[in-house]
PDB file of C-alpha atoms in Angstrom:
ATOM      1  CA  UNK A   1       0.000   0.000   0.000  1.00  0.00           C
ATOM      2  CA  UNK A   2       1.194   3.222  -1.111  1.00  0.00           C
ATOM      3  CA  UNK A   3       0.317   6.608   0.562  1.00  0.00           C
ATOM      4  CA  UNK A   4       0.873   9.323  -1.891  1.00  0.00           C
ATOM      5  CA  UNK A   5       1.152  13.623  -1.065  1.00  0.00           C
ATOM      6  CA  UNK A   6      -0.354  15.490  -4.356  1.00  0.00           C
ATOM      7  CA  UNK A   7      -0.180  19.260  -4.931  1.00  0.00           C
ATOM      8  CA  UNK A   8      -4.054  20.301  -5.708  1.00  0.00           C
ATOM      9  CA  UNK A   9      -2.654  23.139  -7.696  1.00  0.00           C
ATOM     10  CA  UNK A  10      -0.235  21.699  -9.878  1.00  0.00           C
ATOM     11  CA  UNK A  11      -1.416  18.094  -9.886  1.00  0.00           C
ATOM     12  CA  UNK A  12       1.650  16.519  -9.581  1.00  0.00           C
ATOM     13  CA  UNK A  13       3.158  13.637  -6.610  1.00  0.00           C
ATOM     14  CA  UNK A  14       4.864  15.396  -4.204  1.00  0.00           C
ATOM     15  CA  UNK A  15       6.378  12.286  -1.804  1.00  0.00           C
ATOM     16  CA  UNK A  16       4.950   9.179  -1.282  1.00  0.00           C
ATOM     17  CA  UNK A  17       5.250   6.591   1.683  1.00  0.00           C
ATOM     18  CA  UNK A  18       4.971   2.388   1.709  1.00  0.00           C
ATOM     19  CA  UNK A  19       2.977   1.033   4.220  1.00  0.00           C
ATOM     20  CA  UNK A  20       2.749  -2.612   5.021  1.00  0.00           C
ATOM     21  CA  UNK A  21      -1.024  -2.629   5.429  1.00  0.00           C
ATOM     22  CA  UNK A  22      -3.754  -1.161   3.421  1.00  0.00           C
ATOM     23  CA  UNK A  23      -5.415   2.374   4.464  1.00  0.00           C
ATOM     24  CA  UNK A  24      -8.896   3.337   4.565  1.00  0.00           C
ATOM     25  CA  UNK A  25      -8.702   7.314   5.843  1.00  0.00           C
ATOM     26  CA  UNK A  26      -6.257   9.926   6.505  1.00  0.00           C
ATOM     27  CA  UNK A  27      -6.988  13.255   8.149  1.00  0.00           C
ATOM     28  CA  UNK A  28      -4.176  16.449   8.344  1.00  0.00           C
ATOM     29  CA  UNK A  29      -3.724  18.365  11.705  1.00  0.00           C
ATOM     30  CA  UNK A  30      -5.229  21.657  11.853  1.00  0.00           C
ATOM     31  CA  UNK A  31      -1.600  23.330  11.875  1.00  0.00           C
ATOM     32  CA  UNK A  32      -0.753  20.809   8.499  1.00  0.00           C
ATOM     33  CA  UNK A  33       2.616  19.592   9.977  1.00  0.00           C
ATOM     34  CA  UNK A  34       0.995  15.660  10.918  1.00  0.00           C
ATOM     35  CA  UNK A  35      -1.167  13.472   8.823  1.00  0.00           C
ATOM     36  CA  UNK A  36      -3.335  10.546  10.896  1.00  0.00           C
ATOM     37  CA  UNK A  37      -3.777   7.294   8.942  1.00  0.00           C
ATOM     38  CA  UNK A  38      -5.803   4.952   9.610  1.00  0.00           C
ATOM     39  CA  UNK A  39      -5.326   1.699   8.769  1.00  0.00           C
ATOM     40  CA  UNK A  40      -7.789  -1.941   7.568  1.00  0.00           C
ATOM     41  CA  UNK A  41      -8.480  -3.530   4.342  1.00  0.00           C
ATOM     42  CA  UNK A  42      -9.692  -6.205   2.533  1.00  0.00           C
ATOM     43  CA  UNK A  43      -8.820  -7.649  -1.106  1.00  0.00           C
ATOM     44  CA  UNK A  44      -9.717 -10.949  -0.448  1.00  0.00           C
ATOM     45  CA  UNK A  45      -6.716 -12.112   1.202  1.00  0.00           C
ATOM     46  CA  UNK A  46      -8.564 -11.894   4.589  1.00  0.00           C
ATOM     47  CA  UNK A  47      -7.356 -10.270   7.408  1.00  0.00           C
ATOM     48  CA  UNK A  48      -4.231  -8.205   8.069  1.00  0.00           C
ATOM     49  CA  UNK A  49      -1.940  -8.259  11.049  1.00  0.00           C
ATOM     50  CA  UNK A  50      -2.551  -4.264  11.401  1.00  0.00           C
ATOM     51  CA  UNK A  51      -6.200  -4.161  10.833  1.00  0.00           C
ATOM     52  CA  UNK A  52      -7.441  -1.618  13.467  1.00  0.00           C
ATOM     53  CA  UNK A  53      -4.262   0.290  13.661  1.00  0.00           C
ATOM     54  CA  UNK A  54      -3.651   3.959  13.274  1.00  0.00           C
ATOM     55  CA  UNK A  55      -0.631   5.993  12.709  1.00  0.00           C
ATOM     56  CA  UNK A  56       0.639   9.618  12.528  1.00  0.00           C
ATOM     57  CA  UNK A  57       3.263  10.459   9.309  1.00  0.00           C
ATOM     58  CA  UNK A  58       4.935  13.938   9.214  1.00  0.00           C
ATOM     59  CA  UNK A  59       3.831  15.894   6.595  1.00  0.00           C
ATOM     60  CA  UNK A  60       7.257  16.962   5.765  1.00  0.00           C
ATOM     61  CA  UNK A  61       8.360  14.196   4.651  1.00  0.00           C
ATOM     62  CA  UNK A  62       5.759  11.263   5.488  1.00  0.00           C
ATOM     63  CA  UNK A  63       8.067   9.308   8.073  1.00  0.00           C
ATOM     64  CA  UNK A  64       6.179   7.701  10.714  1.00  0.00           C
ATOM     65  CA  UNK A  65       6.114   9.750  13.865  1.00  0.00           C
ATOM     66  CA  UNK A  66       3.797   7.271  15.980  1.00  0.00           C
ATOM     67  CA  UNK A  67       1.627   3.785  15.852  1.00  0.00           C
ATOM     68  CA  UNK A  68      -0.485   2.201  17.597  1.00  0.00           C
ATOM     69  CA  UNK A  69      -3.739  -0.458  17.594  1.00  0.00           C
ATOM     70  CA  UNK A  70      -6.805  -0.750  19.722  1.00  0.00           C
ATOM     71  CA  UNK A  71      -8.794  -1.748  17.761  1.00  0.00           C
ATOM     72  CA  UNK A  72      -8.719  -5.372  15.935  1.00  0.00           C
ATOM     73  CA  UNK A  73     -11.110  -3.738  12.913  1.00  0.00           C
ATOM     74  CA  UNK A  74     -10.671  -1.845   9.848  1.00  0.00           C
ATOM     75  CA  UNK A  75     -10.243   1.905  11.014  1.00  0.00           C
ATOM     76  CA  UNK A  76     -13.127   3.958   8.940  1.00  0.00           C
ATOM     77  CA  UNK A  77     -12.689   7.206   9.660  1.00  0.00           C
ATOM     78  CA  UNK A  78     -10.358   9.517  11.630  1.00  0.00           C
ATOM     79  CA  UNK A  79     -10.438  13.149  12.363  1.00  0.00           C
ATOM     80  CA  UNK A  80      -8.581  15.820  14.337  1.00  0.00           C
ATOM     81  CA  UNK A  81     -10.660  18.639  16.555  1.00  0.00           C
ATOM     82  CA  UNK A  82     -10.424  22.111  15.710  1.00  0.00           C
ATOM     83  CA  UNK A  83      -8.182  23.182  18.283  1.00  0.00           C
ATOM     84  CA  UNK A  84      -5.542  20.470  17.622  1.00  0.00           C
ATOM     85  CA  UNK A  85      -5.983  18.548  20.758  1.00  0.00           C
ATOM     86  CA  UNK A  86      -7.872  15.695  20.459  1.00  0.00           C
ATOM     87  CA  UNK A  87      -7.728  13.143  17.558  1.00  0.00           C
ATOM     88  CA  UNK A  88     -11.189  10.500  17.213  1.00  0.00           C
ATOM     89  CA  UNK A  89     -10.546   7.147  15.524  1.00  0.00           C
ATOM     90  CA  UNK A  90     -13.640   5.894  14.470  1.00  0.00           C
ATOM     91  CA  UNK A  91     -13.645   1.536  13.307  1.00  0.00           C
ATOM     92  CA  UNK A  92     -15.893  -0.753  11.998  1.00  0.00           C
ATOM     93  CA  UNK A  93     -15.786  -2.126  15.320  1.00  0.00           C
ATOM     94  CA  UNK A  94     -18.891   0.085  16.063  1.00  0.00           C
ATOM     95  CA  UNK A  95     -16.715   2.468  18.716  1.00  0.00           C
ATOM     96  CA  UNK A  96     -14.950   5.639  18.430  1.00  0.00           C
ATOM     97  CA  UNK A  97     -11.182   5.786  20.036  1.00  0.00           C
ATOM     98  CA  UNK A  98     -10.130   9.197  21.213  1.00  0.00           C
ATOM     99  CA  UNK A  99      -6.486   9.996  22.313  1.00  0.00           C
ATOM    100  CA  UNK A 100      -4.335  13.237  23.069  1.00  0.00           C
ATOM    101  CA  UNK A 101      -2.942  14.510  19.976  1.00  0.00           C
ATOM    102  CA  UNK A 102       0.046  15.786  21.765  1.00  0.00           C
ATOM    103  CA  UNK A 103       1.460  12.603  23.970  1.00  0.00           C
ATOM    104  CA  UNK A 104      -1.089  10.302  22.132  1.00  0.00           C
ATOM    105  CA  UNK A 105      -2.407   9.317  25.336  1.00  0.00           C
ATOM    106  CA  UNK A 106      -6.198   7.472  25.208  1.00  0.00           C
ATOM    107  CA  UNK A 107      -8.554   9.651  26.493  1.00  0.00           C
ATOM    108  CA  UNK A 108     -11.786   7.343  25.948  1.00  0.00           C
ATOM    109  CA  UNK A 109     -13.977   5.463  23.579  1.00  0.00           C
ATOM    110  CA  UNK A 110     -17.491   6.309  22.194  1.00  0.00           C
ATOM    111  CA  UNK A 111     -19.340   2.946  22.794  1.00  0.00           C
ATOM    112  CA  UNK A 112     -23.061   2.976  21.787  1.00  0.00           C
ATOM    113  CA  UNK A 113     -23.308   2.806  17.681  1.00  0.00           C
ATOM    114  CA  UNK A 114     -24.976  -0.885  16.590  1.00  0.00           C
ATOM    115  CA  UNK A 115     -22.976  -0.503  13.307  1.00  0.00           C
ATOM    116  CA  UNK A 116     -19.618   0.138  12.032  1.00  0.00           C
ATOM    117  CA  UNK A 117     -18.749   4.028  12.223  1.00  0.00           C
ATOM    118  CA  UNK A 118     -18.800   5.693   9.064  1.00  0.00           C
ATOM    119  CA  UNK A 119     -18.803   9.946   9.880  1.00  0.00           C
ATOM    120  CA  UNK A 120     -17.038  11.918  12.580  1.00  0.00           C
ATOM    121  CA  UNK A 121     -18.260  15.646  13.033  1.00  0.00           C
ATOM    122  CA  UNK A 122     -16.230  17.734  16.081  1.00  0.00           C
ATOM    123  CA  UNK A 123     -18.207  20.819  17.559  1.00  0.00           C
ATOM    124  CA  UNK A 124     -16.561  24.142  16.380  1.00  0.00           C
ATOM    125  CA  UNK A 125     -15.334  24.274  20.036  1.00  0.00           C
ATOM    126  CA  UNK A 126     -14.033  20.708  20.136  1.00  0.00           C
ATOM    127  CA  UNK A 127     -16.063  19.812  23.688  1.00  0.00           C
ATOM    128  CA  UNK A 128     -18.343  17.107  21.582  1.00  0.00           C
ATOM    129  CA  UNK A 129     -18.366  14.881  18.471  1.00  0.00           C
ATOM    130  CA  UNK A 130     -21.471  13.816  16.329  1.00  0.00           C
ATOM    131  CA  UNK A 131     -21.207  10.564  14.403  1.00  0.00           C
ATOM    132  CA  UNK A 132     -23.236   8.414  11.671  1.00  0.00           C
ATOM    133  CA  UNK A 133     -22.474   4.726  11.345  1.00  0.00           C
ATOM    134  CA  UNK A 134     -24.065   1.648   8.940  1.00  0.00           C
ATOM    135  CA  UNK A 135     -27.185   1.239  10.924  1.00  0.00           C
ATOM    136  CA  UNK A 136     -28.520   4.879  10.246  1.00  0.00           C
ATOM    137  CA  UNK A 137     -27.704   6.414  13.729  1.00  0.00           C
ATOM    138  CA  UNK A 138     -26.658   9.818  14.432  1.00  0.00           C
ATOM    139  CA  UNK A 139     -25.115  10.016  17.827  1.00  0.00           C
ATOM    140  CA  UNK A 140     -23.593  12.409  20.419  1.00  0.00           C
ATOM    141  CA  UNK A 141     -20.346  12.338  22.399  1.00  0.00           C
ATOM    142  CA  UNK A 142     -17.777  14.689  24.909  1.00  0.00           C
ATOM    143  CA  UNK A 143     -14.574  14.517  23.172  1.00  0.00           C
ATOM    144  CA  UNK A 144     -13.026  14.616  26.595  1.00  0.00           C
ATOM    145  CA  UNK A 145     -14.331  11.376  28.054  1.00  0.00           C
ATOM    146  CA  UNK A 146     -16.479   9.787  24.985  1.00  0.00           C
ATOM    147  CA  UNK A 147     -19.479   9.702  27.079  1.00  0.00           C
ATOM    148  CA  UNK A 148     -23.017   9.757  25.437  1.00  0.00           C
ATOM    149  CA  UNK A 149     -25.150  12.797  25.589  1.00  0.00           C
ATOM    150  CA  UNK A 150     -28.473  12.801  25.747  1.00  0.00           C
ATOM    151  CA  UNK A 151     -31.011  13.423  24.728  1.00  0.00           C
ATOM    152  CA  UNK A 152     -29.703  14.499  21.197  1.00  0.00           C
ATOM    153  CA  UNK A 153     -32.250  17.358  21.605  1.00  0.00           C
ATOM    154  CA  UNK A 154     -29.264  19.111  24.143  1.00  0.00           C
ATOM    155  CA  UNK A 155     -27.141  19.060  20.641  1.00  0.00           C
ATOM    156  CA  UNK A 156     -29.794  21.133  18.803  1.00  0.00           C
ATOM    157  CA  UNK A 157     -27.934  24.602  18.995  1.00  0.00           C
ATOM    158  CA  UNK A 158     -24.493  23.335  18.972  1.00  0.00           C
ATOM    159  CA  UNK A 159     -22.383  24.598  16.286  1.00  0.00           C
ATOM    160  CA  UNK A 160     -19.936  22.011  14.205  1.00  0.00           C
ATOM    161  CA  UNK A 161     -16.664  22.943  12.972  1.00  0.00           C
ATOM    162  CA  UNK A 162     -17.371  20.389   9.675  1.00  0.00           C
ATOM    163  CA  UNK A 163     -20.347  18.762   8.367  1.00  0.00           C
ATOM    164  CA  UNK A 164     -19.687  15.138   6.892  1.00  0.00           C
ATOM    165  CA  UNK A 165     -22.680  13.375   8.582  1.00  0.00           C
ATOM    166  CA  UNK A 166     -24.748  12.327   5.908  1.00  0.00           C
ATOM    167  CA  UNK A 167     -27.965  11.733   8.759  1.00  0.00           C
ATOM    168  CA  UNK A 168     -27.921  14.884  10.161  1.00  0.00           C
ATOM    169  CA  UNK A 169     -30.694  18.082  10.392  1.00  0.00           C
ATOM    170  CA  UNK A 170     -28.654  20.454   8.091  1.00  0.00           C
ATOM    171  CA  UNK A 171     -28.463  18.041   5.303  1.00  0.00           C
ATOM    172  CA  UNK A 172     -31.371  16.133   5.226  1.00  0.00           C
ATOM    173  CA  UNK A 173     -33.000  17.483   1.498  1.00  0.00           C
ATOM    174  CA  UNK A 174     -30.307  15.642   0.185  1.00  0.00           C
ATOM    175  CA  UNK A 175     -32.175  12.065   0.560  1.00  0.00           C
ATOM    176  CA  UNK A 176     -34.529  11.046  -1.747  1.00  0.00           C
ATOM    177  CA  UNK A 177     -38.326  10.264  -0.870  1.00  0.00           C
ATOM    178  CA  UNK A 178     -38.046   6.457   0.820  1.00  0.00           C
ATOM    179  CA  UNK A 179     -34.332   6.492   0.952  1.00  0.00           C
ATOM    180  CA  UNK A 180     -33.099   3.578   2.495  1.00  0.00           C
ATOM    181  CA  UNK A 181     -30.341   4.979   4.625  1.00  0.00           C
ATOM    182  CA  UNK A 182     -27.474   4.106   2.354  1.00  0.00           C
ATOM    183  CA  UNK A 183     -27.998   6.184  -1.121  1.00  0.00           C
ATOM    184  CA  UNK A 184     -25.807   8.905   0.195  1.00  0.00           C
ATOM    185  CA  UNK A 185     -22.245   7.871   0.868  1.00  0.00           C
ATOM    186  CA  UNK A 186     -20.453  11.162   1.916  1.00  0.00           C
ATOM    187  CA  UNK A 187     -21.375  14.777   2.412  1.00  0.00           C
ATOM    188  CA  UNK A 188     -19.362  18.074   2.797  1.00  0.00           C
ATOM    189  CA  UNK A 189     -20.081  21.638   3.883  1.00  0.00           C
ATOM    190  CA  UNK A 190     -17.908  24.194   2.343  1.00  0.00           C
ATOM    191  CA  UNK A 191     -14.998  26.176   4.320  1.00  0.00           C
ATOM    192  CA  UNK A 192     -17.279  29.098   3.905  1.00  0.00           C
ATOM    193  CA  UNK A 193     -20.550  27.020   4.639  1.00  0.00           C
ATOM    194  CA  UNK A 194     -22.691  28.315   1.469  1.00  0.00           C
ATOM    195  CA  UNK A 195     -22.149  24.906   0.034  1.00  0.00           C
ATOM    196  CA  UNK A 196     -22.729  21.272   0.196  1.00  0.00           C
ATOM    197  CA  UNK A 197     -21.600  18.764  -1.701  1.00  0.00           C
ATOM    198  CA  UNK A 198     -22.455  15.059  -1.835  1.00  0.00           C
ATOM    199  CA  UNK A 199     -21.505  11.591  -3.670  1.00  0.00           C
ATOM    200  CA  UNK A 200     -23.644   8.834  -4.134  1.00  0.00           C
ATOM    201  CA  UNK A 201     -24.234   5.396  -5.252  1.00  0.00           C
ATOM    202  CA  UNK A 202     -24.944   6.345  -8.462  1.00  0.00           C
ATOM    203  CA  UNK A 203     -21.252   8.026  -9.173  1.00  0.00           C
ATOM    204  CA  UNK A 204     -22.990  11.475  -8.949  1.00  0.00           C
ATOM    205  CA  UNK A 205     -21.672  14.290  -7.350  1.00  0.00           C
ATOM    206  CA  UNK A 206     -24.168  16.864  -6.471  1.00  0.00           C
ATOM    207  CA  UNK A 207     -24.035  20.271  -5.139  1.00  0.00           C
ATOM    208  CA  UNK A 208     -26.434  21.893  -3.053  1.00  0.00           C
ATOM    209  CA  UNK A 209     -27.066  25.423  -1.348  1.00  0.00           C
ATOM    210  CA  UNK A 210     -26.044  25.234   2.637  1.00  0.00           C
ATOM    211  CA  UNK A 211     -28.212  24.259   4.731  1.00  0.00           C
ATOM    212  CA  UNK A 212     -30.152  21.520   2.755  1.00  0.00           C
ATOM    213  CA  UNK A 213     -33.453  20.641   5.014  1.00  0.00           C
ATOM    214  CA  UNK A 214     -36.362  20.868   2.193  1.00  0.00           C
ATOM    215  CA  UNK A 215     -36.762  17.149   0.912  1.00  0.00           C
ATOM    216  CA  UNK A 216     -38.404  17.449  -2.790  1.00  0.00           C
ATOM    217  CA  UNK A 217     -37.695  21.776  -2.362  1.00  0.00           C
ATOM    218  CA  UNK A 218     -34.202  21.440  -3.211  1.00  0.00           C
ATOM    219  CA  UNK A 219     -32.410  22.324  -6.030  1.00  0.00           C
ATOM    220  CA  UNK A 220     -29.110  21.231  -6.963  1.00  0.00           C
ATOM    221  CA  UNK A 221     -26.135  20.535 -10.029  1.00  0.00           C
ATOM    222  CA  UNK A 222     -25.365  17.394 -10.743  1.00  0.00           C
ATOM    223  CA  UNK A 223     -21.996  16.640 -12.167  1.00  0.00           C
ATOM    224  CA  UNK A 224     -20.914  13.008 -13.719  1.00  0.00           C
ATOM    225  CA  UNK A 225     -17.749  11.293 -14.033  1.00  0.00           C
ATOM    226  CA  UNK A 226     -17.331   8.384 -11.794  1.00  0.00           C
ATOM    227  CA  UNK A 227     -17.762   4.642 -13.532  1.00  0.00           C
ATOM    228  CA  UNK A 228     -18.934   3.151 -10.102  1.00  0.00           C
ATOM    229  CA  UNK A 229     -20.285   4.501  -6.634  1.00  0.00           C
ATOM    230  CA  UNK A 230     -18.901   7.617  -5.657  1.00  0.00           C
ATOM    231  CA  UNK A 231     -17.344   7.108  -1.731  1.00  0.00           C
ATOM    232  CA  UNK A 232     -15.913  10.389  -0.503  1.00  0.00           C
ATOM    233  CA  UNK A 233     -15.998  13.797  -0.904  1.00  0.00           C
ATOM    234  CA  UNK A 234     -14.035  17.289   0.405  1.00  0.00           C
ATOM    235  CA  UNK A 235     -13.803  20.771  -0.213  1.00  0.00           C
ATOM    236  CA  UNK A 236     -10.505  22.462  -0.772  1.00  0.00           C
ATOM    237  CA  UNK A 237      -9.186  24.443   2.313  1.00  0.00           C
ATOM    238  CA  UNK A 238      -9.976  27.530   0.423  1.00  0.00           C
ATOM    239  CA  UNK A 239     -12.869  26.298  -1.760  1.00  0.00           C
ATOM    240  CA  UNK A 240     -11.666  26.240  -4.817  1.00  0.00           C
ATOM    241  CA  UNK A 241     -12.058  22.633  -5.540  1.00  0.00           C
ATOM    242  CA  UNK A 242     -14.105  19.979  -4.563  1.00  0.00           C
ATOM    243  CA  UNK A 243     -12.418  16.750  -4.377  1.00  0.00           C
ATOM    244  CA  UNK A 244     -14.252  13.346  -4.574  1.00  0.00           C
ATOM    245  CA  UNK A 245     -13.080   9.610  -4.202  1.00  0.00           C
ATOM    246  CA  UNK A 246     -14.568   6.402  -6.442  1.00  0.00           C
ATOM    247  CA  UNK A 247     -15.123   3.236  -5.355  1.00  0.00           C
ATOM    248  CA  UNK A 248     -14.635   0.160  -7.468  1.00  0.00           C
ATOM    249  CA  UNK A 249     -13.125   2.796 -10.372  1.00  0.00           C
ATOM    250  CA  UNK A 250     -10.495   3.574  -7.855  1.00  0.00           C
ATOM    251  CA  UNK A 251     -10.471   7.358  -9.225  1.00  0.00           C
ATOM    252  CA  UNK A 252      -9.369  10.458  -7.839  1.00  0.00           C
ATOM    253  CA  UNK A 253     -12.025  13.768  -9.172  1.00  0.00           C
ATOM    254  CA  UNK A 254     -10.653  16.981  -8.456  1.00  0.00           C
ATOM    255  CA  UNK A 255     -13.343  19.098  -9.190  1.00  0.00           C
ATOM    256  CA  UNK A 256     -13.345  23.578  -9.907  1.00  0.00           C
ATOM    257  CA  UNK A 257     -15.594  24.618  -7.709  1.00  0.00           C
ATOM    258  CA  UNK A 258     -16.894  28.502  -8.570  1.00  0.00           C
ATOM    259  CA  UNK A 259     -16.582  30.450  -4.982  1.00  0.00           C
ATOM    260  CA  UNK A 260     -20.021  32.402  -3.887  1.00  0.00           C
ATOM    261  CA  UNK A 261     -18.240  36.047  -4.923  1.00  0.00           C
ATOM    262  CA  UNK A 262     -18.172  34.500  -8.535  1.00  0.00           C
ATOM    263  CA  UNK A 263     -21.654  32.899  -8.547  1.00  0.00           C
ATOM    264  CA  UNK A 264     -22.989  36.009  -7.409  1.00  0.00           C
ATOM    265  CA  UNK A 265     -21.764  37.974 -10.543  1.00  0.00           C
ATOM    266  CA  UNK A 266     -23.844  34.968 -12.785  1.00  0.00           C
ATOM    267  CA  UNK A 267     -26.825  35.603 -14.590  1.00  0.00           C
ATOM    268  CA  UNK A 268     -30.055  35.015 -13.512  1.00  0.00           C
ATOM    269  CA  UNK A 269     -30.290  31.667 -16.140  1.00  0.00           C
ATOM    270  CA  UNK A 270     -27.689  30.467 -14.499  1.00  0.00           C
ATOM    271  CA  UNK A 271     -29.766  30.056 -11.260  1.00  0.00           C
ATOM    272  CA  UNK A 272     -32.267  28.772 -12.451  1.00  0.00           C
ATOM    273  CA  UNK A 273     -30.015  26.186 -14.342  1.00  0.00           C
ATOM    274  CA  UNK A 274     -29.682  24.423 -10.703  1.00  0.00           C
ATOM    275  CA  UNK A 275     -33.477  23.403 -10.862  1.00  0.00           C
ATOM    276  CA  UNK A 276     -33.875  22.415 -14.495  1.00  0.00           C
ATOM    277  CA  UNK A 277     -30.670  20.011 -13.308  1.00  0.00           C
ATOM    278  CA  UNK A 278     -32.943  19.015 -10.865  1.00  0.00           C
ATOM    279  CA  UNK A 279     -36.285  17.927 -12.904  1.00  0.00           C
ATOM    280  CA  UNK A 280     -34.038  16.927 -15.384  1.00  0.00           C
ATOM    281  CA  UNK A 281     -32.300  14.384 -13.238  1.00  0.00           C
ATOM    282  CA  UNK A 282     -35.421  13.087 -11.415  1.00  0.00           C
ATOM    283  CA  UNK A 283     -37.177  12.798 -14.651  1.00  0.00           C
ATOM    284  CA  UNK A 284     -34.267  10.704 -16.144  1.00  0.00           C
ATOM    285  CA  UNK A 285     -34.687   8.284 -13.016  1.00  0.00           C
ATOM    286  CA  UNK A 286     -38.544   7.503 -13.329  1.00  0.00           C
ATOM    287  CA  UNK A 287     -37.585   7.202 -17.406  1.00  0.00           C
ATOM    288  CA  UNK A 288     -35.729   4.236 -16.253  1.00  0.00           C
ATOM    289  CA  UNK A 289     -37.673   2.800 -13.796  1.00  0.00           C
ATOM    290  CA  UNK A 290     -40.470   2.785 -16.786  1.00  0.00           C
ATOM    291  CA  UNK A 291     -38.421   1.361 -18.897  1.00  0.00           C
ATOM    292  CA  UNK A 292     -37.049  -1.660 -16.388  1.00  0.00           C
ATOM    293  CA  UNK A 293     -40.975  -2.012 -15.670  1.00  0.00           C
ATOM    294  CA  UNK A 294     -41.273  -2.576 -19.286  1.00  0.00           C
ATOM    295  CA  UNK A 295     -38.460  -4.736 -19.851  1.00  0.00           C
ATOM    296  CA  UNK A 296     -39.724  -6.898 -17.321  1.00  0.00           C
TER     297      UNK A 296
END
C-alpha cells in the first residue's frame, strides 16, 4: 500500500510513503505539519496483522512519527478537533477511540453505535463529536471522556466545525423520498458554509445550497464522471475545488468549484439552471424505472 502527497494546484506527486497494510482514511492536523492514517483492508486475502491500527506520518516528509492499535477492525474514519488537541478514531468495530494529539495518550472510547462508524463531526469548540455509522444512527459524544449525551435534543444549537454526517438536520434534502439509509455515501459543507456537496451510489456528485433541510424543495447541479459509486468527498481548504473519491473505479475527481463572490456575478439563467438540473435528473430516473418495468 502506497500513501501518496499530491499538490491540488499543480497536480503533480509530491512524496509518497509504503505502508505494510492497506489504508482506509487519513486526516491532516489543523496546523498541516501531521497526517493521521488509519489503517484496515480487505482484497480478499482476509485479514491483516494491522487491521485496526492507526498511525501519525509527518507531513514533511511522510516518516512515521507514531503507531499504535486498539482496535482489531478496519479503522473507517479519523479526524482531528479544531483546536488540535484531540484526535477520534472511528472503526468498523462500532466504537470511536479518542487519544491526546500531543502525547497520544487514550482519552476514551465512544461505545453505543450498533454498526460500524462511518462519519465523525467535532463541535466548532471541540467539547463534543457527532457521528453516523451503517445502521442509520446519528449520535452524540464529549470529546473529553467519549461519554453519550443525551437526549440528542441538548445538541440542537451546537455549532460544528465540519459537516460530513450524511444523517444529520442540516443536510437532510439531500435524501430522496423512501431512501433507504445508504444512497448517500459522503457529504461536505464548504470552508465558507454556502455549500454542500455530496456523492452517491450512483457516481454522482451533487451540489447543493447550505443548509439543505427541504426534501423534494431542493435544487441542486449534478456533475458526472465516476464509472462506479462515488465514496468520498471534500472541499478544498480555500474552496476552490471539490475533491471526490470512487469506489470500485479507484479514481481520484478533483473538481473547480466557482466560490459564492463569482456565482454572485452569474446571470439570472444560471440560477435557475440548478433546478432544471434538478427535474431533469429526477425525470431521467422515473424514465428508467419505466423502462425496467417494461423490460420486465
Amino acid at each position: 500500500m502506497l500513501f501518496r502527497s499530491w499538490n491540488g494546484t499543480t497536480f503533480k506527486l509530491e512524496r509518497m510513503v509504503k505502508l505494510d497494510t492497506m489504508a482506509r482514511s487519513c486526516a491532516y492536523s489543523p496546523d498541516g505539519a501531521n497526517i493521521v492514517v488509519g489503517l484496515g483492508g480487505d482484497v480478499g486475502r482476509g485479514k491483516n496483522k494491522k487491521d485496526g491500527a492507526w498511525l501519525v506520518l509527518n507531513q514533511s516528509d511522510l516518516t512515521v512519527a507514531y503507531e499504535t492499535r486498539d482496535s482489531k477492525e478496519w479503522i473507517s474514519v479519523v479526524k482531528y478537533s479544531p483546536d488540535g488537541k484531540t484526535i477520534a478514531v472511528g472503526s468498523t468495530d462500532r466504537g470511536i477511540y479518542l487519544y491526546n494529539a500531543d502525547d497520544f495518550a487514550s482519552k476514551g472510547k465512544c461505545k453505543g453505535h450498533k454498526g460500524p462508524i462511518t462519519h465523525i463531526d467535532f463541535s466548532a469548540d471541540s467539547q463534543f463529536i457527532r457521528s453516523n455509522c451503517g445502521a442509520a444512527e446519528i449520535l452524540f459524544w464529549s470529546s473529553d471522556t467519549g461519554e453519550q449525551q443525551t437526549p440528542s435534543s441538548t445538541m440542537k444549537d451546537v455549532q460544528w466545525s465540519t459537516d460530513t454526517t450524511p444523517l444529520s438536520w442540516s443536510v437532510q434534502g439531500v435524501w430522496p423520498p423512501y431512501a433507504d439509509g445508504t444512497e448517500v455515501n459522503a457529504s461536505a459543507r464548504s470552508s465558507a458554509g454556502t455549500s454542500l456537496a455530496t456523492a452517491d451510489d450512483f457516481g454522482r456528485i451533487r451540489l447543493y445550497r447550505y443548509p439543505c433541510v427541504v426534501p423534494k424543495e431542493t435544487s441542486f447541479t449534478e456533475f458526472r464522471g465516476h464509472a462506479s459509486h462515488a465514496m468520498n468527498i471534500s472541499f478544498a481548504h480555500d474552496d476552490t475545488y471539490v475533491i471526490s473519491v470512487g469506489g470500485r473505479d479507484r479514481c481520484v475527481f478533483q473538481w473547480h468549484n466557482e466560490v459564492d463572490g463569482e456565482e454572485d456575478e452569474a446571470s439570472d439563467d444560471d440560477s435557475d439552471s440548478d433546478s432544471d438540473s434538478s427535474e431533469d435528473s429526477e425525470a431521467g430516473e422515473k424514465k428508467q424505472e419505466e423502462e425496467k418495468k417494461t423490460q420486465v
